[in-house]
Tab-separated table of C-alpha atoms in Angstrom:
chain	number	residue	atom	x	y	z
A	1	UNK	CA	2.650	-31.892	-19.682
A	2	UNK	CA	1.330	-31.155	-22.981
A	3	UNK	CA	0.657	-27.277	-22.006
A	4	UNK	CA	4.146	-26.887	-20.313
A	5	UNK	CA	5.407	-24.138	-23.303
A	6	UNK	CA	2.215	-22.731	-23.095
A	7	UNK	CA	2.516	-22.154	-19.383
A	8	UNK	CA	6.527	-21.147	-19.487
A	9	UNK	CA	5.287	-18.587	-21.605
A	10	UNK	CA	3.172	-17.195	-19.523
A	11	UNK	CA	5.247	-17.370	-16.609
A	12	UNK	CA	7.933	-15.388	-18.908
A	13	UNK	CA	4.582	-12.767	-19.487
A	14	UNK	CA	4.287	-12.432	-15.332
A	15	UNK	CA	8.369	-11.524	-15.332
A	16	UNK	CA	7.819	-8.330	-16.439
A	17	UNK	CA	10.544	-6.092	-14.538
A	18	UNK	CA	10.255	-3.008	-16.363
A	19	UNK	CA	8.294	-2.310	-19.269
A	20	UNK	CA	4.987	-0.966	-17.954
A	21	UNK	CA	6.615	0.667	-14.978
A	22	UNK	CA	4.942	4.011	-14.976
A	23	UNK	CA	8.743	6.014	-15.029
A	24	UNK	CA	7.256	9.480	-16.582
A	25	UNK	CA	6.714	12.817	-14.024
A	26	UNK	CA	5.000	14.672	-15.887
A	27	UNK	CA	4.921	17.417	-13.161
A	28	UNK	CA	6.738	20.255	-11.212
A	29	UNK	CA	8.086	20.119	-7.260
A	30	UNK	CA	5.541	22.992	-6.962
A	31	UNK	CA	2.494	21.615	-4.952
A	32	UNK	CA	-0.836	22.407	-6.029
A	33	UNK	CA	-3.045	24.458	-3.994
A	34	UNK	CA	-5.537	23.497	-1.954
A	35	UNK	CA	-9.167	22.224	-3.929
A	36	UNK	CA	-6.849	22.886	-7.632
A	37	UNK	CA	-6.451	20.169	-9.867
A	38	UNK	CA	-4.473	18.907	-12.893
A	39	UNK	CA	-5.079	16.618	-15.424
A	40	UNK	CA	-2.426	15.141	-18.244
A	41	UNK	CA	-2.478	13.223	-20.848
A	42	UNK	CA	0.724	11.661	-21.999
A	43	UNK	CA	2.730	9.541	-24.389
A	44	UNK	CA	6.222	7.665	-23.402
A	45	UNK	CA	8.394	4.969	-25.548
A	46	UNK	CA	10.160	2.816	-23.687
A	47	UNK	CA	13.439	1.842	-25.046
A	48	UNK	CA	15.443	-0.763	-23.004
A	49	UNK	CA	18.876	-0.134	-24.646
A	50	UNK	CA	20.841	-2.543	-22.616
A	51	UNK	CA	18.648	-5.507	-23.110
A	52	UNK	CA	18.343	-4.523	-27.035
A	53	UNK	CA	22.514	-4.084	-27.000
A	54	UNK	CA	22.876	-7.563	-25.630
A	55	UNK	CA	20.457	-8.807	-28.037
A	56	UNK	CA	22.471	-7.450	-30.725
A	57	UNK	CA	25.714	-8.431	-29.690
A	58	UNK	CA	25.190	-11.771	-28.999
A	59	UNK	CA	23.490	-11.857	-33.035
A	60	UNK	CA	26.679	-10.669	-33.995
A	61	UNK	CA	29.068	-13.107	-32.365
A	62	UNK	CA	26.696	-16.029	-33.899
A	63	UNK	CA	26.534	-14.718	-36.809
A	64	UNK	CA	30.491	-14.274	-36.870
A	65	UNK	CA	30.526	-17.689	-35.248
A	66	UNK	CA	28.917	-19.312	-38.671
A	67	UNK	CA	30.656	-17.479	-40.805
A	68	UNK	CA	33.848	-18.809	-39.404
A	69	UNK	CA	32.037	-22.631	-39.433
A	70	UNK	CA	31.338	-22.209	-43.430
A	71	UNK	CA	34.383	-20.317	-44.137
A	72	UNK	CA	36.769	-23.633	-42.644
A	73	UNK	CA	33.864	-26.232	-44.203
A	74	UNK	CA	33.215	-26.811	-40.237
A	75	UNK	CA	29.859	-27.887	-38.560
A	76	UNK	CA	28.362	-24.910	-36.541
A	77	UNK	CA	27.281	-26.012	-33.448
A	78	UNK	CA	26.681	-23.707	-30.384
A	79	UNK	CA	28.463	-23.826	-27.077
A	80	UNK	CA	26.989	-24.366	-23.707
A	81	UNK	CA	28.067	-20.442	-23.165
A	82	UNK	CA	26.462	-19.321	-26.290
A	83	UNK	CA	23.109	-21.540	-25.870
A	84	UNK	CA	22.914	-19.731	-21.912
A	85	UNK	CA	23.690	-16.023	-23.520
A	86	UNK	CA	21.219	-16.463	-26.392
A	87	UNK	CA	18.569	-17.884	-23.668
A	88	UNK	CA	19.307	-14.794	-21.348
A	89	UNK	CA	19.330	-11.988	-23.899
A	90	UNK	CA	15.855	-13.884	-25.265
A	91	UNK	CA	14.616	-13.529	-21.680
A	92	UNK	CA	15.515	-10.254	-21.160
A	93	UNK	CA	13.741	-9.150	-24.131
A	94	UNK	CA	10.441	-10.856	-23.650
A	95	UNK	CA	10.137	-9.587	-19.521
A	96	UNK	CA	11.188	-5.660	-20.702
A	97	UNK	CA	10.342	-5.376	-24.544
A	98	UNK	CA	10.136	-1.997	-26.157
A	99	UNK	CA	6.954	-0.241	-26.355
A	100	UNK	CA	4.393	2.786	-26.379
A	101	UNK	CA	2.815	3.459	-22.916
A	102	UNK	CA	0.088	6.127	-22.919
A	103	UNK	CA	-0.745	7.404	-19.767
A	104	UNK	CA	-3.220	10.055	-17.671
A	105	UNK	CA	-3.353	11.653	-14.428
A	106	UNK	CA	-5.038	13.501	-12.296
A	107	UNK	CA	-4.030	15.190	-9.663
A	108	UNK	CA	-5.706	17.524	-6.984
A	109	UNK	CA	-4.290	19.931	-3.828
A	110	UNK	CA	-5.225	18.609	-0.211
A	111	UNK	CA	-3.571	20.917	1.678
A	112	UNK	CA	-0.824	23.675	1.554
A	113	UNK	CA	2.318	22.034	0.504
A	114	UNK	CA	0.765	18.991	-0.055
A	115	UNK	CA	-1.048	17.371	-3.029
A	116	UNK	CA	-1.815	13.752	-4.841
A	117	UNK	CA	-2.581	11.667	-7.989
A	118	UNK	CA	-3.575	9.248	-9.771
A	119	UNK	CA	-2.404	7.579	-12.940
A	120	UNK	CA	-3.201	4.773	-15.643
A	121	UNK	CA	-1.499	3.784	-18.191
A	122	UNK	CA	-3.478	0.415	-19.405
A	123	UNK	CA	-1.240	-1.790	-17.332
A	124	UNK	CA	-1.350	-0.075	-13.804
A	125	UNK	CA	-2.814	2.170	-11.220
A	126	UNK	CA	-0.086	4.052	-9.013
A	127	UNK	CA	-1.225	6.622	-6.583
A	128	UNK	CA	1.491	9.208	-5.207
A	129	UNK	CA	1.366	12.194	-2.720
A	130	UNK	CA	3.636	14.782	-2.511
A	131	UNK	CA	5.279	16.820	-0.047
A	132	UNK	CA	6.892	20.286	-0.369
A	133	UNK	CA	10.171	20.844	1.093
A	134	UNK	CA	10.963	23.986	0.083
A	135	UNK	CA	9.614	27.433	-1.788
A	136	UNK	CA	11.600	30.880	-2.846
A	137	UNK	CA	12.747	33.373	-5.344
A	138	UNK	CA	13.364	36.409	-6.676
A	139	UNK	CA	9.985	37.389	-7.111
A	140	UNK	CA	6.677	36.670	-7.414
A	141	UNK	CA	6.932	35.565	-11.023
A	142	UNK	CA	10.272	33.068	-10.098
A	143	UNK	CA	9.813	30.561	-8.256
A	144	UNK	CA	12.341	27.332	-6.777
A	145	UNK	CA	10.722	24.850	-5.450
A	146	UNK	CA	11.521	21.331	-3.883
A	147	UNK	CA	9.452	18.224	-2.784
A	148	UNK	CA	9.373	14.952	-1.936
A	149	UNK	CA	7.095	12.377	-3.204
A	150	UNK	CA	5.877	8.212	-2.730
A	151	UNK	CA	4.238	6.497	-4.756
A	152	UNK	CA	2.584	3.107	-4.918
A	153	UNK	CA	1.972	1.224	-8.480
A	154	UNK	CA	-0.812	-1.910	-8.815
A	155	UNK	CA	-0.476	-4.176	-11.853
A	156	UNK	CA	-3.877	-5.360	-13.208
A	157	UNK	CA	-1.833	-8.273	-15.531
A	158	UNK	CA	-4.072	-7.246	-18.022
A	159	UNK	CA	-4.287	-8.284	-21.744
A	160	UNK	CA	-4.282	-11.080	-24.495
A	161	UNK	CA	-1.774	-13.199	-22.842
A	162	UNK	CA	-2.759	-12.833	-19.746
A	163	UNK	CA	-6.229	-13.556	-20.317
A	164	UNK	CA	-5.244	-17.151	-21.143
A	165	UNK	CA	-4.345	-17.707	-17.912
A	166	UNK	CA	-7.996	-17.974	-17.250
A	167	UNK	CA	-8.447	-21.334	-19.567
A	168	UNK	CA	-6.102	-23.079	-17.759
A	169	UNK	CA	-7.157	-21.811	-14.320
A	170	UNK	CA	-3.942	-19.546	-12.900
A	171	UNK	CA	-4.067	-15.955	-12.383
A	172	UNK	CA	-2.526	-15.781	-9.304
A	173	UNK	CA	-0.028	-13.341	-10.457
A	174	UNK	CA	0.791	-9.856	-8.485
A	175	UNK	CA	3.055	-7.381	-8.974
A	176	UNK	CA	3.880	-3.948	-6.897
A	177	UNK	CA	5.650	-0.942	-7.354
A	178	UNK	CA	7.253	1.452	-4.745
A	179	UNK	CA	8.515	4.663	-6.075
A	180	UNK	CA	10.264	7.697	-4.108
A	181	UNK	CA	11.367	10.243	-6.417
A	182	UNK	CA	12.417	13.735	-5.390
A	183	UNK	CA	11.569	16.727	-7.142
A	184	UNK	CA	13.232	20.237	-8.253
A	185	UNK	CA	12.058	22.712	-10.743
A	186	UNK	CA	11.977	26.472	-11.343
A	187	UNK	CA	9.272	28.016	-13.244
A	188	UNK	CA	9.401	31.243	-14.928
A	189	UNK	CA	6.177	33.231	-14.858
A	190	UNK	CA	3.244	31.489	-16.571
A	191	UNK	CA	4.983	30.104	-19.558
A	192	UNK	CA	7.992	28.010	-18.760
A	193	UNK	CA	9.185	25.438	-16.413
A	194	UNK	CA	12.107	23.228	-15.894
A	195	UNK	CA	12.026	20.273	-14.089
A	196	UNK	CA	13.831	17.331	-12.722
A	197	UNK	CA	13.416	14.393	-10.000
A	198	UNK	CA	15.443	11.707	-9.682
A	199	UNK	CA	13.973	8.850	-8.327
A	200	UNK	CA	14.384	5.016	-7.118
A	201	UNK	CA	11.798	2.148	-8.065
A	202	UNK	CA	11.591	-1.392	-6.342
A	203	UNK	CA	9.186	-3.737	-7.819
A	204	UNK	CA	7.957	-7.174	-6.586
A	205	UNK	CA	6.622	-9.428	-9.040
A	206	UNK	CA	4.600	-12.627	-7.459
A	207	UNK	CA	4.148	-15.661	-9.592
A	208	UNK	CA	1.157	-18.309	-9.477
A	209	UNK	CA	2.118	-21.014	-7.202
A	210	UNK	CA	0.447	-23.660	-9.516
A	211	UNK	CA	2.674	-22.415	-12.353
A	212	UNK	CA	5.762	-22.641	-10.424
A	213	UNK	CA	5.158	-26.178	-9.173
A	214	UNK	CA	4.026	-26.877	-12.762
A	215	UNK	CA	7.620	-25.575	-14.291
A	216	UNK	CA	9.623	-27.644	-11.606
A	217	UNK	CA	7.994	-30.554	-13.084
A	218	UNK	CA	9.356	-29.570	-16.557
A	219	UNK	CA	12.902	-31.553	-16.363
A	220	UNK	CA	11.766	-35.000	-16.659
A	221	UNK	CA	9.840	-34.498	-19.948
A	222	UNK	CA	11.815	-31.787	-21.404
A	223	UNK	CA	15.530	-33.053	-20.393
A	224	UNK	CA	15.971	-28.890	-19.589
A	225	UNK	CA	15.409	-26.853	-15.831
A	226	UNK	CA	12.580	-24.579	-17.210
A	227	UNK	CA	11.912	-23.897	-13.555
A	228	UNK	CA	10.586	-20.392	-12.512
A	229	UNK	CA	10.737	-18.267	-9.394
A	230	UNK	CA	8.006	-17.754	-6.933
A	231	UNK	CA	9.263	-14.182	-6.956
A	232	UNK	CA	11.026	-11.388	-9.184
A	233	UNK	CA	12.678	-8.354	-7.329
A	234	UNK	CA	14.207	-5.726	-9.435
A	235	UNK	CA	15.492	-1.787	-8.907
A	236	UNK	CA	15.257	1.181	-10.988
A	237	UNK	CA	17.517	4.118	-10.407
A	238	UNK	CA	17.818	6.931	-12.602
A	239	UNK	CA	16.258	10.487	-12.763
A	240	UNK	CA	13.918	12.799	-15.046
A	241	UNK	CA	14.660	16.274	-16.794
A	242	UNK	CA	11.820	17.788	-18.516
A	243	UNK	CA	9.855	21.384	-19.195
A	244	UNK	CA	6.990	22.610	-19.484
A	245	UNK	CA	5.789	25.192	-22.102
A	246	UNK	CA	2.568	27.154	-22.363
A	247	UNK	CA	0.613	29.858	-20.705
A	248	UNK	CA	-1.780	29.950	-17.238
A	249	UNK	CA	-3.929	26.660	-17.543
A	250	UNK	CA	-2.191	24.903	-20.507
A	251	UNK	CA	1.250	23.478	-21.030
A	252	UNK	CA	3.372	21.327	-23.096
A	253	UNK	CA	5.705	18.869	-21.167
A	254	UNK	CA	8.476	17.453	-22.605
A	255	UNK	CA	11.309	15.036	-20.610
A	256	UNK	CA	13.552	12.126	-20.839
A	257	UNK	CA	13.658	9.516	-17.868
A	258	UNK	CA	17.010	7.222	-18.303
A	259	UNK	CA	18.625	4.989	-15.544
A	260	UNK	CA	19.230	0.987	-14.896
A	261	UNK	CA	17.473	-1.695	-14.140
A	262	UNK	CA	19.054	-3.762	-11.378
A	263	UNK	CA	17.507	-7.802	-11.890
A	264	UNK	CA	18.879	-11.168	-11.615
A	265	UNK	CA	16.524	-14.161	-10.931
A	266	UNK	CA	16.966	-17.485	-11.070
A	267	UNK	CA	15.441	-18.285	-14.396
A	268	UNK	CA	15.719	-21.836	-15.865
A	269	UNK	CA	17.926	-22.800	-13.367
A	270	UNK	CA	20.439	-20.490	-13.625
A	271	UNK	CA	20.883	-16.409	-12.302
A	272	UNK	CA	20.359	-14.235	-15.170
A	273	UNK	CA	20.434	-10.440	-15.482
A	274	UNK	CA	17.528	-9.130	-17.490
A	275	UNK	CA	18.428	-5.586	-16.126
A	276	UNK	CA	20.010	-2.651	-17.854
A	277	UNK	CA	19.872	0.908	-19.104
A	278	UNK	CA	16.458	2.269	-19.851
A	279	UNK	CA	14.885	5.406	-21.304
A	280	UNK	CA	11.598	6.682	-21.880
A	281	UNK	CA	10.967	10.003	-23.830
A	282	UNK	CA	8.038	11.352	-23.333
A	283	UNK	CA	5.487	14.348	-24.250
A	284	UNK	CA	2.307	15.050	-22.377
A	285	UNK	CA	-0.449	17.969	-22.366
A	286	UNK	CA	-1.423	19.550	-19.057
A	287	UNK	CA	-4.598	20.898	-17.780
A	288	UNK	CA	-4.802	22.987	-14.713
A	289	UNK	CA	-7.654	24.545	-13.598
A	290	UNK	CA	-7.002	28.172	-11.653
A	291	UNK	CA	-6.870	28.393	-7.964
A	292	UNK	CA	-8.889	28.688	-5.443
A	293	UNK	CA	-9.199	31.608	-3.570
A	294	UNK	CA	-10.958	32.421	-0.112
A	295	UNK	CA	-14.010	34.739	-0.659
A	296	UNK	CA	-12.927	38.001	0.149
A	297	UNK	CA	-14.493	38.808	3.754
A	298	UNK	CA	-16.758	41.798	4.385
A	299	UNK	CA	-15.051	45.152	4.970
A	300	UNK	CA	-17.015	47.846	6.366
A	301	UNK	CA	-14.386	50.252	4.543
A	302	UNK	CA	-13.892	48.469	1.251
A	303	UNK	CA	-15.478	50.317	-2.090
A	304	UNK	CA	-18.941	48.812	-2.509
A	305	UNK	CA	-20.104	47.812	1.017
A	306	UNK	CA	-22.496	49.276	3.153
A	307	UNK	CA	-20.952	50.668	6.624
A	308	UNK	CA	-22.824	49.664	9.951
A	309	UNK	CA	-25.811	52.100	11.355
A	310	UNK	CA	-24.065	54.454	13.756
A	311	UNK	CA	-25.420	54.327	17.219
């Protein structure tokens, strides 16, 4: 039982519920065309406020708590209450810590109305498709557009900590995403767009078995449940507002995705919520090469072709 912290740690590592979910857009309802393709580079924080304001207030109340202990020459000692919120707000911070999540995708145009993508961003692979719904304006240089999209993200569990898992022979960890966000912007000639797409996220998040069974064994030398779930579920609903600035081929995106995190698994024996709000600013730099267009087909009248023999 000697690597039982070691392996809670880990475990903790595996419960990640939100901070590498790829949230960003990075793109317009308006559907590439067929054989055209995109490519963007992009750079998103990810802020967890709620988890960070329950860390925070819970420092506070402690800290108050003490204060109060020294001030009346009393012993500070922590409460069964306080010992479970300080445990909860420490394991909502380690599963959904802030951080800086490059990204790039490419996308390409299948059919008309219809195009899909691929993205990294160092922790996952999600690939998406897209659907147009619906296309108008006032003119050919405003457009409205609206689409549907789904898209499917793959965790590679990649990294430091992860690669520890490795010595000790478990690495039996998966985790999912499924993403359907919908998609609305208007664009304004060449040079600006403005975007939005709300969206809903459910992720599953698959533990090693050996790990689990290992953590259930944790009571009887550590006097504590550290037990772990075989399984994490958690839901992310919120939305994105961006634009896009630049001219033809090359533009400037700019957007803020915010919403909540909806988890509560049973962590150490008791259901904790390790949800709450979330943002992620982000900038990118988009790359789209011009369409495609049918070659034009011979016209016996049109300027520069010959005209059949007459018989």
């Amino acid at each position: 039982m000697r690597n039982l912290p070691v392996l809670l740690l880990l475990g903790l590592a595996g419960l990640a519920v939100g901070c590498a979910t790829p949230l960003s857009t990075m793109q317009t309802a308006k559907t590439l065309s067929p054989g055209q393709v995109q490519v963007t580079g992009s750079m998103g924080v990810f802020v967890p406020v709620g988890t960070l304001g329950s860390v925070v207030d819970v420092g506070i109340d402690q800290g108050k708590a003490a204060k109060r202990a020294i001030e009346n020459d009393e012993p500070y000692t922590l409460t069964e209450e306080d010992q479970q919120r300080l445990i909860t707000a420490g394991l909502a911070l380690a599963v959904a810590p802030p951080g800086v999540n490059p990204e790039l995708m490419v996308r390409v145009g299948l059919l008309d109305g219809f195009d899909v993508g691929g993205r990294y961003n160092g922790n996952a692979l999600r690939f998406d498709g897209k659907v147009r719904l619906a296309h108008g304006g006032p003119g050919p240089r405003r457009s409205y557009d609206l689409a549907v999209g789904l898209g499917v993200s793959k965790y590679l569990f990649s990294g430091a900590v992860m690669d520890v898992l490795e010595v000790v022979q478990l690495g039996d960890f998966s985790r999912t995403d499924v993403e359907v966000p919908l998609y609305l912007s208007a664009e304004y000639g060449d040079v600006f767009k403005l975007y939005g797409a709300p969206k809903y996220v459910f992720s599953h998040t698959s533990l090693d078995a050996r790990l689990v069974d290992f953590s259930q064994q944790g009571k009887p030398v550590t006097g504590f449940d550290v037990s772990l779930p075989s399984t994490v579920n958690s839901h992310f609903v919120g939305t994105t507002v961006g634009f896009a600035l630049g001219y033809k081929y090359v533009h400037f995106y700019a957007e803020l995705t915010g919403g909540y995190v909806f988890s509560s698994p049973v962590i150490f024996g008791q259901k904790r919520d390790v949800g709450g709000m979330t943002f992620l600013p982000s900038i990118g730099l988009g790359f789209r090469a011009p369409e495609r267009r049918p070659p034009a087909s011979a016209d016996p009248a049109a300027p520069g072709t010959l005209a059949p023999p007459s018989t």
